[in-house]
Short mmCIF file of C-alpha atoms in Angstrom, two decimals:
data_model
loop_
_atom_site.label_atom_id
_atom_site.label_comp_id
_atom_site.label_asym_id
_atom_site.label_seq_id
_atom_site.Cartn_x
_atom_site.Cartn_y
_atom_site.Cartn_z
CA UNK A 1 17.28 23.17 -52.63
CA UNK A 2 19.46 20.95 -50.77
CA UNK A 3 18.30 18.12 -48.58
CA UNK A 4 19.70 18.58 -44.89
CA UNK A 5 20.30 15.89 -42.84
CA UNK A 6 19.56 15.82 -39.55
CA UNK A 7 20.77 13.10 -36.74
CA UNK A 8 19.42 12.45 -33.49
CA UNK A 9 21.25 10.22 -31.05
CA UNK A 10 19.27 9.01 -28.59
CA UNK A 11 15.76 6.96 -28.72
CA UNK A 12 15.07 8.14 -24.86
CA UNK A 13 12.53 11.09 -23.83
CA UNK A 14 14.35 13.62 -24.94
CA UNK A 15 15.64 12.32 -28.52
CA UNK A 16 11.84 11.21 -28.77
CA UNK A 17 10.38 14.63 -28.57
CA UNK A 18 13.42 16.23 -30.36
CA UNK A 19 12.44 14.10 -33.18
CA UNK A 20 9.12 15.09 -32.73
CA UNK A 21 9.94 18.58 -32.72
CA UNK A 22 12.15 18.99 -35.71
CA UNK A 23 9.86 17.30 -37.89
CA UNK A 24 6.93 20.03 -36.99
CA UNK A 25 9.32 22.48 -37.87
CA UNK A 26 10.19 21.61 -41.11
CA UNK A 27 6.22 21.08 -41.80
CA UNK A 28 6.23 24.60 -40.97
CA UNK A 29 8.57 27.26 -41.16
CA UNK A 30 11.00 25.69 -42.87
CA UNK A 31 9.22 23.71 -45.44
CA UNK A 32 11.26 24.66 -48.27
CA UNK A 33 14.18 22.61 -47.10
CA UNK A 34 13.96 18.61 -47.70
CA UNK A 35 14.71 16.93 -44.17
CA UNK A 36 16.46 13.59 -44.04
CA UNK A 37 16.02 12.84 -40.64
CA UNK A 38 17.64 10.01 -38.91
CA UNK A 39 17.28 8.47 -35.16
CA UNK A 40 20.30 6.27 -33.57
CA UNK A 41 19.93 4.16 -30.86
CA UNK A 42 21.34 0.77 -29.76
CA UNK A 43 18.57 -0.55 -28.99
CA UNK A 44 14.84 -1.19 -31.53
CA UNK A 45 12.40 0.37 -28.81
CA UNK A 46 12.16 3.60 -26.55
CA UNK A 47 12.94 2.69 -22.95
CA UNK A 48 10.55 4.51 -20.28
CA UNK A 49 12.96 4.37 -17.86
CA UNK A 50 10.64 6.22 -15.32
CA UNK A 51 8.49 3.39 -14.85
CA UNK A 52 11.30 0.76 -14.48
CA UNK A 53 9.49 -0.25 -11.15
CA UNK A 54 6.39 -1.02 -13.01
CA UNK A 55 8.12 -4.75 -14.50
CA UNK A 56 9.57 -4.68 -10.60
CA UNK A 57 5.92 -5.83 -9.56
CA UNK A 58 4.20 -7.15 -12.46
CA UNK A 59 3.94 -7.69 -16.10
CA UNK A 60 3.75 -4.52 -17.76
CA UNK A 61 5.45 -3.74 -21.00
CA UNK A 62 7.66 -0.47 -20.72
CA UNK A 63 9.07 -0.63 -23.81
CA UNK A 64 7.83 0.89 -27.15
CA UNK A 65 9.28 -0.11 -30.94
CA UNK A 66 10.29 3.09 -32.18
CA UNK A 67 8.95 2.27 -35.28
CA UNK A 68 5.92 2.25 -34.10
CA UNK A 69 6.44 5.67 -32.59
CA UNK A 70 7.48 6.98 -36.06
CA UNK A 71 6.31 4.67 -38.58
CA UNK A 72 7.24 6.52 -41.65
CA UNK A 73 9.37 9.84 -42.16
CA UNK A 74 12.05 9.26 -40.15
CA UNK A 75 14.94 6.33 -40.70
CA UNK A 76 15.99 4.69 -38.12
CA UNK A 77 19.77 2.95 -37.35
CA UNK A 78 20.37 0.21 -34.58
CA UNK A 79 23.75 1.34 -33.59
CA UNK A 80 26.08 2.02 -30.98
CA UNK A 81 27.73 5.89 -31.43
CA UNK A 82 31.63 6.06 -30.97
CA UNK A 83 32.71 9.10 -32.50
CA UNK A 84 31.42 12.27 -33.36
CA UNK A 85 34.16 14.24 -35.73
CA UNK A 86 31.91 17.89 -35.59
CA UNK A 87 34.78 19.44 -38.26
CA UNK A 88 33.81 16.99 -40.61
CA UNK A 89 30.34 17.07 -39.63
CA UNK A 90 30.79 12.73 -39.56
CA UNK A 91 29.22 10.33 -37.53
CA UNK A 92 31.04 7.34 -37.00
CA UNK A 93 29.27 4.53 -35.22
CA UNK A 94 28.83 -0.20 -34.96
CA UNK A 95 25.81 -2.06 -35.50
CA UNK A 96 25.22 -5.08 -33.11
CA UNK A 97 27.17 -7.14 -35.60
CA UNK A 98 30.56 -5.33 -35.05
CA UNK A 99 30.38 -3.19 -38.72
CA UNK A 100 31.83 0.00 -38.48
CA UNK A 101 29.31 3.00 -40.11
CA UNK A 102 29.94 6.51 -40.90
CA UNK A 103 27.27 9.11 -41.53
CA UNK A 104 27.76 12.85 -42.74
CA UNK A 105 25.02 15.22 -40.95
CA UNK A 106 24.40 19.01 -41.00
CA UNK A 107 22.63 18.75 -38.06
CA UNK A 108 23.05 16.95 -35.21
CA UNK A 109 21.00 16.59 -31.46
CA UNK A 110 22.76 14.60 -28.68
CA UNK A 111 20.37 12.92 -26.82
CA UNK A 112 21.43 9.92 -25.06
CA UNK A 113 20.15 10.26 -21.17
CA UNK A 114 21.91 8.55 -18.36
CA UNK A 115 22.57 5.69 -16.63
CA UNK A 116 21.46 4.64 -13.22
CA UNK A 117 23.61 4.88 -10.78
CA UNK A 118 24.60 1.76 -9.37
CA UNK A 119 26.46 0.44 -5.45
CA UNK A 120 29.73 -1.24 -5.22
CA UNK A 121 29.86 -4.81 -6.05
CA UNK A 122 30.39 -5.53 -2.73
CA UNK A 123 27.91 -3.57 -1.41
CA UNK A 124 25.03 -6.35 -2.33
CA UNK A 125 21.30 -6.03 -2.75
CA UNK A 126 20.03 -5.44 -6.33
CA UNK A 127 20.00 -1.91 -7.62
CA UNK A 128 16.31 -1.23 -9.91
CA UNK A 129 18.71 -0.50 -13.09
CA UNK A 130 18.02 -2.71 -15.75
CA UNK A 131 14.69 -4.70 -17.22
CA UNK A 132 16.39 -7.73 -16.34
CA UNK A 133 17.30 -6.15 -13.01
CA UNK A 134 13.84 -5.48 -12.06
CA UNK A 135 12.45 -9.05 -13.43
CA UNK A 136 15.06 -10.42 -10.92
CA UNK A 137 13.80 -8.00 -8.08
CA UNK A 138 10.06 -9.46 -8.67
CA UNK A 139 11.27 -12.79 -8.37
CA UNK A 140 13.41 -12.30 -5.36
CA UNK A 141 10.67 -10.87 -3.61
CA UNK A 142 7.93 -13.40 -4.49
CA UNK A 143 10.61 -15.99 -3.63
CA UNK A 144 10.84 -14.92 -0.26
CA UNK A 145 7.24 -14.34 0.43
CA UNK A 146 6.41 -17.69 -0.56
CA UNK A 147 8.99 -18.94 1.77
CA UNK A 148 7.37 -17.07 4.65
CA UNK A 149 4.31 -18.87 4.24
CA UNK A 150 6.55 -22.01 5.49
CA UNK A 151 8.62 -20.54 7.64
CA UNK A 152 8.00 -21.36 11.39
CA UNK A 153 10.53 -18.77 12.93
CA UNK A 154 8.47 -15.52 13.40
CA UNK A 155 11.63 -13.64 13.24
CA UNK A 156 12.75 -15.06 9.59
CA UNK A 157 9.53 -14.93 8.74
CA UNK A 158 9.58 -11.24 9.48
CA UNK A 159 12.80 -10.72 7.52
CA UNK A 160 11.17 -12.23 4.39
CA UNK A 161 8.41 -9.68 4.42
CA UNK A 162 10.62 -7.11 5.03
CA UNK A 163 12.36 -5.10 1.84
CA UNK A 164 14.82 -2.04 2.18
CA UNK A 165 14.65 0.48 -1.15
CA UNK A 166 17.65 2.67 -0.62
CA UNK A 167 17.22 6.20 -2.25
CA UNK A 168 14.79 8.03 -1.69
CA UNK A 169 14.51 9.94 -5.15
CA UNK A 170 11.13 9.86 -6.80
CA UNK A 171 12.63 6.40 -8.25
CA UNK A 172 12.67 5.70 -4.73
CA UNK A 173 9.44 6.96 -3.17
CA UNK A 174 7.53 5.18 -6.40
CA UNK A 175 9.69 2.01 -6.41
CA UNK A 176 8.69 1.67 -2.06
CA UNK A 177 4.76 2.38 -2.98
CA UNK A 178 4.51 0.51 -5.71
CA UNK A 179 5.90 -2.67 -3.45
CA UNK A 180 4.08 -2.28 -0.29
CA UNK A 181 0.97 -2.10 -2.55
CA UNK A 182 1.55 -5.73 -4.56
CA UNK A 183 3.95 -7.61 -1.86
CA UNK A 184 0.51 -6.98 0.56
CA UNK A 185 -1.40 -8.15 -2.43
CA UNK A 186 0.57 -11.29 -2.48
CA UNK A 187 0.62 -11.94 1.21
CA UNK A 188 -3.44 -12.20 1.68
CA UNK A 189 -3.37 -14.38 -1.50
CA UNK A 190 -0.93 -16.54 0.43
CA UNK A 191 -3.02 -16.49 3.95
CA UNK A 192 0.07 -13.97 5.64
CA UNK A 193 -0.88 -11.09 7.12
CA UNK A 194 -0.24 -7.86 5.00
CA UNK A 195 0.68 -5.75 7.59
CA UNK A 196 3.51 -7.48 8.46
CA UNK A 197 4.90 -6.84 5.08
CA UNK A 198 7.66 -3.96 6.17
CA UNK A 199 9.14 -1.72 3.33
CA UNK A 200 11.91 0.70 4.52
CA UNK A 201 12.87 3.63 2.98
CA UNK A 202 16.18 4.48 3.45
CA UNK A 203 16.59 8.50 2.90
CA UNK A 204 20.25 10.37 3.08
CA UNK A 205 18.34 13.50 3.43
CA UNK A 206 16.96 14.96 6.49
CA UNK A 207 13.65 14.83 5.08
CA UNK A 208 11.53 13.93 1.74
CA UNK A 209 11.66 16.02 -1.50
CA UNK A 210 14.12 18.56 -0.80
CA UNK A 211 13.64 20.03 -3.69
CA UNK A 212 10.22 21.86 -2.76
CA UNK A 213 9.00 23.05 0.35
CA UNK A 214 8.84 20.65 3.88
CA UNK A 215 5.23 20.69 4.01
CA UNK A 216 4.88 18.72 1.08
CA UNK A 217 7.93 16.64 1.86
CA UNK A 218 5.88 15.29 5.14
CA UNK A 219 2.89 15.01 3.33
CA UNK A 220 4.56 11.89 0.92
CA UNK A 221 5.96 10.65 4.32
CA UNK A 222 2.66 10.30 5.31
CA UNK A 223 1.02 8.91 2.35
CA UNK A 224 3.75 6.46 2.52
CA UNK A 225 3.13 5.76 6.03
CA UNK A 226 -0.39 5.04 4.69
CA UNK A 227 0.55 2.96 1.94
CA UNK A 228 2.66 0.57 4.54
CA UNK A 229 6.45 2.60 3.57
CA UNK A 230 8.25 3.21 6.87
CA UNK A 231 10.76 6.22 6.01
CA UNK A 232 14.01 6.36 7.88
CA UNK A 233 16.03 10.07 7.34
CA UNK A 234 19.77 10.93 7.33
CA UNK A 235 20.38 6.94 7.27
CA UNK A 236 22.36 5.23 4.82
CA UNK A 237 23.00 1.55 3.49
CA UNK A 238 26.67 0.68 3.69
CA UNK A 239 26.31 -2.83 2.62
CA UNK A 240 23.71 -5.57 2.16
CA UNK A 241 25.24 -9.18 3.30
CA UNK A 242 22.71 -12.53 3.65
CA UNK A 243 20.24 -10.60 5.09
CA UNK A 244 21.74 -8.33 7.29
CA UNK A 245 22.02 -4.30 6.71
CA UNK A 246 24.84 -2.23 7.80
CA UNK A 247 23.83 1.21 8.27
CA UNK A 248 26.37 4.22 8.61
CA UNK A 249 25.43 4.47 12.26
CA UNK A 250 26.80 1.29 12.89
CA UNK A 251 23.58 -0.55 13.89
CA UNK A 252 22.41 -3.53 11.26
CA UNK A 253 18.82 -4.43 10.51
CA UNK A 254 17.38 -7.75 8.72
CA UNK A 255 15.83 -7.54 5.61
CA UNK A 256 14.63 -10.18 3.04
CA UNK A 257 15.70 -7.69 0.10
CA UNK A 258 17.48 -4.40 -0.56
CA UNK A 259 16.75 -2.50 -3.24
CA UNK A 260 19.06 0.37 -4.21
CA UNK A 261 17.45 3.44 -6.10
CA UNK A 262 20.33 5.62 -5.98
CA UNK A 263 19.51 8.28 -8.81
CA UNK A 264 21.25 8.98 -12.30
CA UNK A 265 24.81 9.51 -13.31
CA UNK A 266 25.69 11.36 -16.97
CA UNK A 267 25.82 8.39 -19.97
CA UNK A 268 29.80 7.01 -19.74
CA UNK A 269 29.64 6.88 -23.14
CA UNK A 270 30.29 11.12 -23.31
CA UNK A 271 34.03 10.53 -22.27
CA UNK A 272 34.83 9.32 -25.25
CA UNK A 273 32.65 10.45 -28.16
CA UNK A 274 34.74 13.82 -28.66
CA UNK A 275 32.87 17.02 -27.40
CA UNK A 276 33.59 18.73 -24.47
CA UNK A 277 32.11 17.71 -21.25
CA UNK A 278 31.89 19.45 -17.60
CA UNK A 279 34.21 17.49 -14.92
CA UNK A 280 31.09 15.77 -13.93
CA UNK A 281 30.61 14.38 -17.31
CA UNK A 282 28.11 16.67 -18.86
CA UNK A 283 28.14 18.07 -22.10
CA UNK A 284 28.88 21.73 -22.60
CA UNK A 285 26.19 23.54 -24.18
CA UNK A 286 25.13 27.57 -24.36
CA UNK A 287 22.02 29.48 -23.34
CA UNK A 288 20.45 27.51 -26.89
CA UNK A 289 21.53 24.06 -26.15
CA UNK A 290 24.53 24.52 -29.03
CA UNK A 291 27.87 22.43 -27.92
CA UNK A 292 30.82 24.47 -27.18
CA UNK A 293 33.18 24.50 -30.10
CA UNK A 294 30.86 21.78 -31.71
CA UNK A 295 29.01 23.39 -35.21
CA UNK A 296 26.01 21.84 -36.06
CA UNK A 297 25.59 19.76 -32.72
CA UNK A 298 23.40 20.46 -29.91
CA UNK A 299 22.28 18.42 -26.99
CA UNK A 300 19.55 18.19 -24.17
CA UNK A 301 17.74 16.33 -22.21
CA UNK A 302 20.14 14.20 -19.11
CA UNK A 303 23.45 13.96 -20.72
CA UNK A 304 23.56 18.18 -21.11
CA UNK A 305 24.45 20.70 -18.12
CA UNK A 306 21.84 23.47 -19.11
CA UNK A 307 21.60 26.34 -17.23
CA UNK A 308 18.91 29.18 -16.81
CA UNK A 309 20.66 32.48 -18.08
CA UNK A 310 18.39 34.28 -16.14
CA UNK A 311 18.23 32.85 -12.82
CA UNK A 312 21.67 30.48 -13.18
CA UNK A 313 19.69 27.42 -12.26
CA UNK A 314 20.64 24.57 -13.85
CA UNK A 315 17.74 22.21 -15.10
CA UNK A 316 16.55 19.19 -14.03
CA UNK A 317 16.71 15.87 -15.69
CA UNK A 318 13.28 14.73 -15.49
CA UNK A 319 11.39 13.96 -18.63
CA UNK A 320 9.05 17.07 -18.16
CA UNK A 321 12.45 19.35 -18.66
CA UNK A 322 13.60 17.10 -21.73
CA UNK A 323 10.43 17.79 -23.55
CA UNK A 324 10.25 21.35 -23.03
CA UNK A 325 13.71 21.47 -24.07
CA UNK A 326 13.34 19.15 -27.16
CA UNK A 327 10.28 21.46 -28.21
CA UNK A 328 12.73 24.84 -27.64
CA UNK A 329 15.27 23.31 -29.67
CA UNK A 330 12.77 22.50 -33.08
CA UNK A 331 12.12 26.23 -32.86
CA UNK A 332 16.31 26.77 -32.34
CA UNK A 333 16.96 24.95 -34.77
CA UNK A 334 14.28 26.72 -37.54
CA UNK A 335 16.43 29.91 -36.35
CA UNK A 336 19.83 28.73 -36.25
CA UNK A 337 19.01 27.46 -40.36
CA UNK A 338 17.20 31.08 -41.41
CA UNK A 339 19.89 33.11 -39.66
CA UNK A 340 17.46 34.71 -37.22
CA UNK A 341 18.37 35.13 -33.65
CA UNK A 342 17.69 31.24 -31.42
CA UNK A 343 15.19 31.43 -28.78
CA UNK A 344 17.15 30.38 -25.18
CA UNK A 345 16.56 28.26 -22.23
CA UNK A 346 13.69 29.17 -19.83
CA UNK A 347 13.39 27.00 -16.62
CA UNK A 348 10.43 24.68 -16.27
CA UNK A 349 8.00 25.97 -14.03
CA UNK A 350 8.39 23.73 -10.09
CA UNK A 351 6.16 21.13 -10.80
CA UNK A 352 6.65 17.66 -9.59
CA UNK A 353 4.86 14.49 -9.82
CA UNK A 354 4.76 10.92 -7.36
CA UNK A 355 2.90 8.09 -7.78
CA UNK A 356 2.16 6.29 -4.88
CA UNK A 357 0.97 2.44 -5.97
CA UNK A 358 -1.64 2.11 -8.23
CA UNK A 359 -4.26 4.51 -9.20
CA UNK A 360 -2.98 7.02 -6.35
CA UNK A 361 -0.36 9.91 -6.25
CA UNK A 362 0.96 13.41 -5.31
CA UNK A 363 1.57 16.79 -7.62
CA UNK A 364 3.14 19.61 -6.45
CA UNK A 365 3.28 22.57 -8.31
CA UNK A 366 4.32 26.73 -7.04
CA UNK A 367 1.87 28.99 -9.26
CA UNK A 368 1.23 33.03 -8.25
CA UNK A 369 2.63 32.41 -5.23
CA UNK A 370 1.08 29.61 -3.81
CA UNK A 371 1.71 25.58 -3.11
CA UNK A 372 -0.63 23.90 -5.40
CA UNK A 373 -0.96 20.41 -4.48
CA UNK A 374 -3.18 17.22 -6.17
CA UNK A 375 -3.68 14.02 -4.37
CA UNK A 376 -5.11 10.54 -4.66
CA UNK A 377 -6.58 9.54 -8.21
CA UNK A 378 -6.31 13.21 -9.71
CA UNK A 379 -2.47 13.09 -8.67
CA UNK A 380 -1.90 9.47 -9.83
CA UNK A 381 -4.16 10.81 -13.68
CA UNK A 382 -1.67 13.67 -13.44
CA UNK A 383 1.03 11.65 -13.11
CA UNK A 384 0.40 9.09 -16.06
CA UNK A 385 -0.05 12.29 -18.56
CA UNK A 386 3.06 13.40 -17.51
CA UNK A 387 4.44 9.46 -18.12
CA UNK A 388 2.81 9.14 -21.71
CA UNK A 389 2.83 12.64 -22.95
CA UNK A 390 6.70 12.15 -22.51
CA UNK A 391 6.49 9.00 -24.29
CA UNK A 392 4.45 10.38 -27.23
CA UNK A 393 1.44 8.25 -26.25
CA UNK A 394 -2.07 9.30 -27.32
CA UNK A 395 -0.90 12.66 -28.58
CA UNK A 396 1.32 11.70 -31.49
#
């Protein structure tokens, strides 16, 4: 029978796991079909963008070679995507070199995340968006700590220890943990005293996770508290300027470094690939992540607006919805190519995970009724599943 050929765009979370899921299926129930399956990305290795703070501190690797995530069975193409022509059923996309490719598909999964969201230019500070953004963080901040062991001016010395993370996301809440836990670190080793390091959360929100209930939204203000992360609600960072904070209230505040963490925006690259997209720059899909006029293409994970059919809710863009979704769609896609009816979206279940510096964290859950709630080393264990289990780590 014919060989289908399958593209995935996309060497984040959720093209990961898609890739993972389509190749079950056709193990499975549709093993009578060859599968040429391919996986695009511009870059050789999967980014895990949700520990981007990790590099921000120290020296650990958050990058993995997707070849050595899928070392046979699957082909993979360096390349940037610029065009998808869906009536052709054509890719067209450039290497790194500049050479222009085009690749026919019968299938194809859109996959390629989104970008952090980053402040004016003239705004200042450093936003956490990049490697190289958060290898510049970890020097600023060592730079300034080591110039507070010389510094005879208590109050400059006090603005060197002090750091400002604006956002208060879970990007935020980790980024502020994770730095009150190794700037202290580095201030004993350096004869200061650690609790003069000051880290300052800056939260647009009139309180923590909004997103579940306020009794756990105070609890991770107080296990910040603990950790040495002063929270300040409904505040926000107008600019950053040598050392000085403007807030929207008009009053300024010194700080050695500001760190933005200001969430996710859809990929730019959707406003010009040629599928439809929602006016915030989604993609369109239906109830079984197809793309609206688009046959043959679906999409999930970041850079989709999927929506609940039975409760309307639209679903989040953490890497615990873009494996669910990339393990709904192997099953969609088994369907869509037998002519049986496609499963559709279900919500993930409320479940939420924080780490809080190393070796400690928070998981919230809503089960039967009740607020389910893990702290200290079980929450931090829970959290690092959820981290490599998204990454394909240990469970390949």
């Amino acid at each position: 029978m014919k060989e289908l050929t399958c593209i995935v765009i996309g060497g984040g979370y959720a093209g990961i796991n898609a890739v993972k899921a389509i190749r079950k299926t056709f193990k499975g129930q549709v093993s009578k079909r060859t599968l040429r399956l391919i996986l695009i990305d511009k870059n050789p290795y999967h980014f895990r963008k949700v520990l981007l703070f990790k590099p921000a501190v120290g020296d650990e690797e958050i990058t993995i070679p997707l070849t050595r995530l899928f070392p046979e069975g699957v082909e993979f193409v360096q390349a940037t995507v610029t065009k998808i022509e869906s009536g052709e059923r054509r890719l067209l996309c450039q290497d790194a070199e500049g050479n222009k490719n085009s690749i026919k598909y019968d299938f194809l999964v859109l996959a390629v995340g989104s970008v952090v969201r980053q402040p004016d230019p003239d705004q200042g500070g450093m936003a956490l968006a990049s490697l190289d953004a958060a290898w510049k963080i970890r020097e600023a901040w060592r730079a300034n700590i080591k110039k507070a062991v010389k510094e005879k001016s208590a109050k400059e010395r006090q603005r060197l220890m002090t750091i400002a993370v604006v956002g208060a996301g879970i990007s935020g809440i980790e980024t502020s943990a994770e730095l009150a836990y190794y700037i202290r670190e580095d201030a004993v080793l350096l004869g200061l005293d650690p609790s003069a390091v000051r880290i300052k959360l800056f939260n647009a929100n009139k309180r923590l996770f909004p997103e579940g209930p306020a009794k756990v939204g105070l609890k991770l203000e107080r296990s910040l508290d603990a950790c040495g992360v002063t929270t300040l609600h409904g505040s926000r960072v107008l600019q950053e300027k040598e050392g000085v904070l403007t807030l929207s209230n008009g009053e300024t505040m010194s700080a050695g470094l500001c760190v933005w963490t200001l969430g996710l925006l859809p990929n730019p690259m959707l406003q010009s690939i040629g599928l439809p997209i929602t006016p915030e720059g989604y993609v369109i899909v239906d109830a079984s992540y197809r793309v609206q006029g688009a046959q043959g293409v679906y999409s999930i994970g970041d850079c989709a607006r999927i929506v609940d059919p039975a409760s309307g809710r639209v679903d989040g863009k953490t890497c615990k919805e873009a494996t669910a979704q990339a393990a709904r769609l192997g099953k969609i896609l088994s369907a869509d190519i037998a002519g049986r009816p496609a499963p559709i979206h279900k919500e993930f279940i409320d479940f939420f995970c924080f780490a809080l510096g190393p070796e400690q964290g928070m998981v919230w859950t809503h089960q039967w009724g009740l607020d389910i709630i893990f702290t200290g080393k079980l929450g931090w264990r829970l959290r690092k599943f959820t981290w490599d289990s998204a990454s394909l780590l240990k469970i390949m």
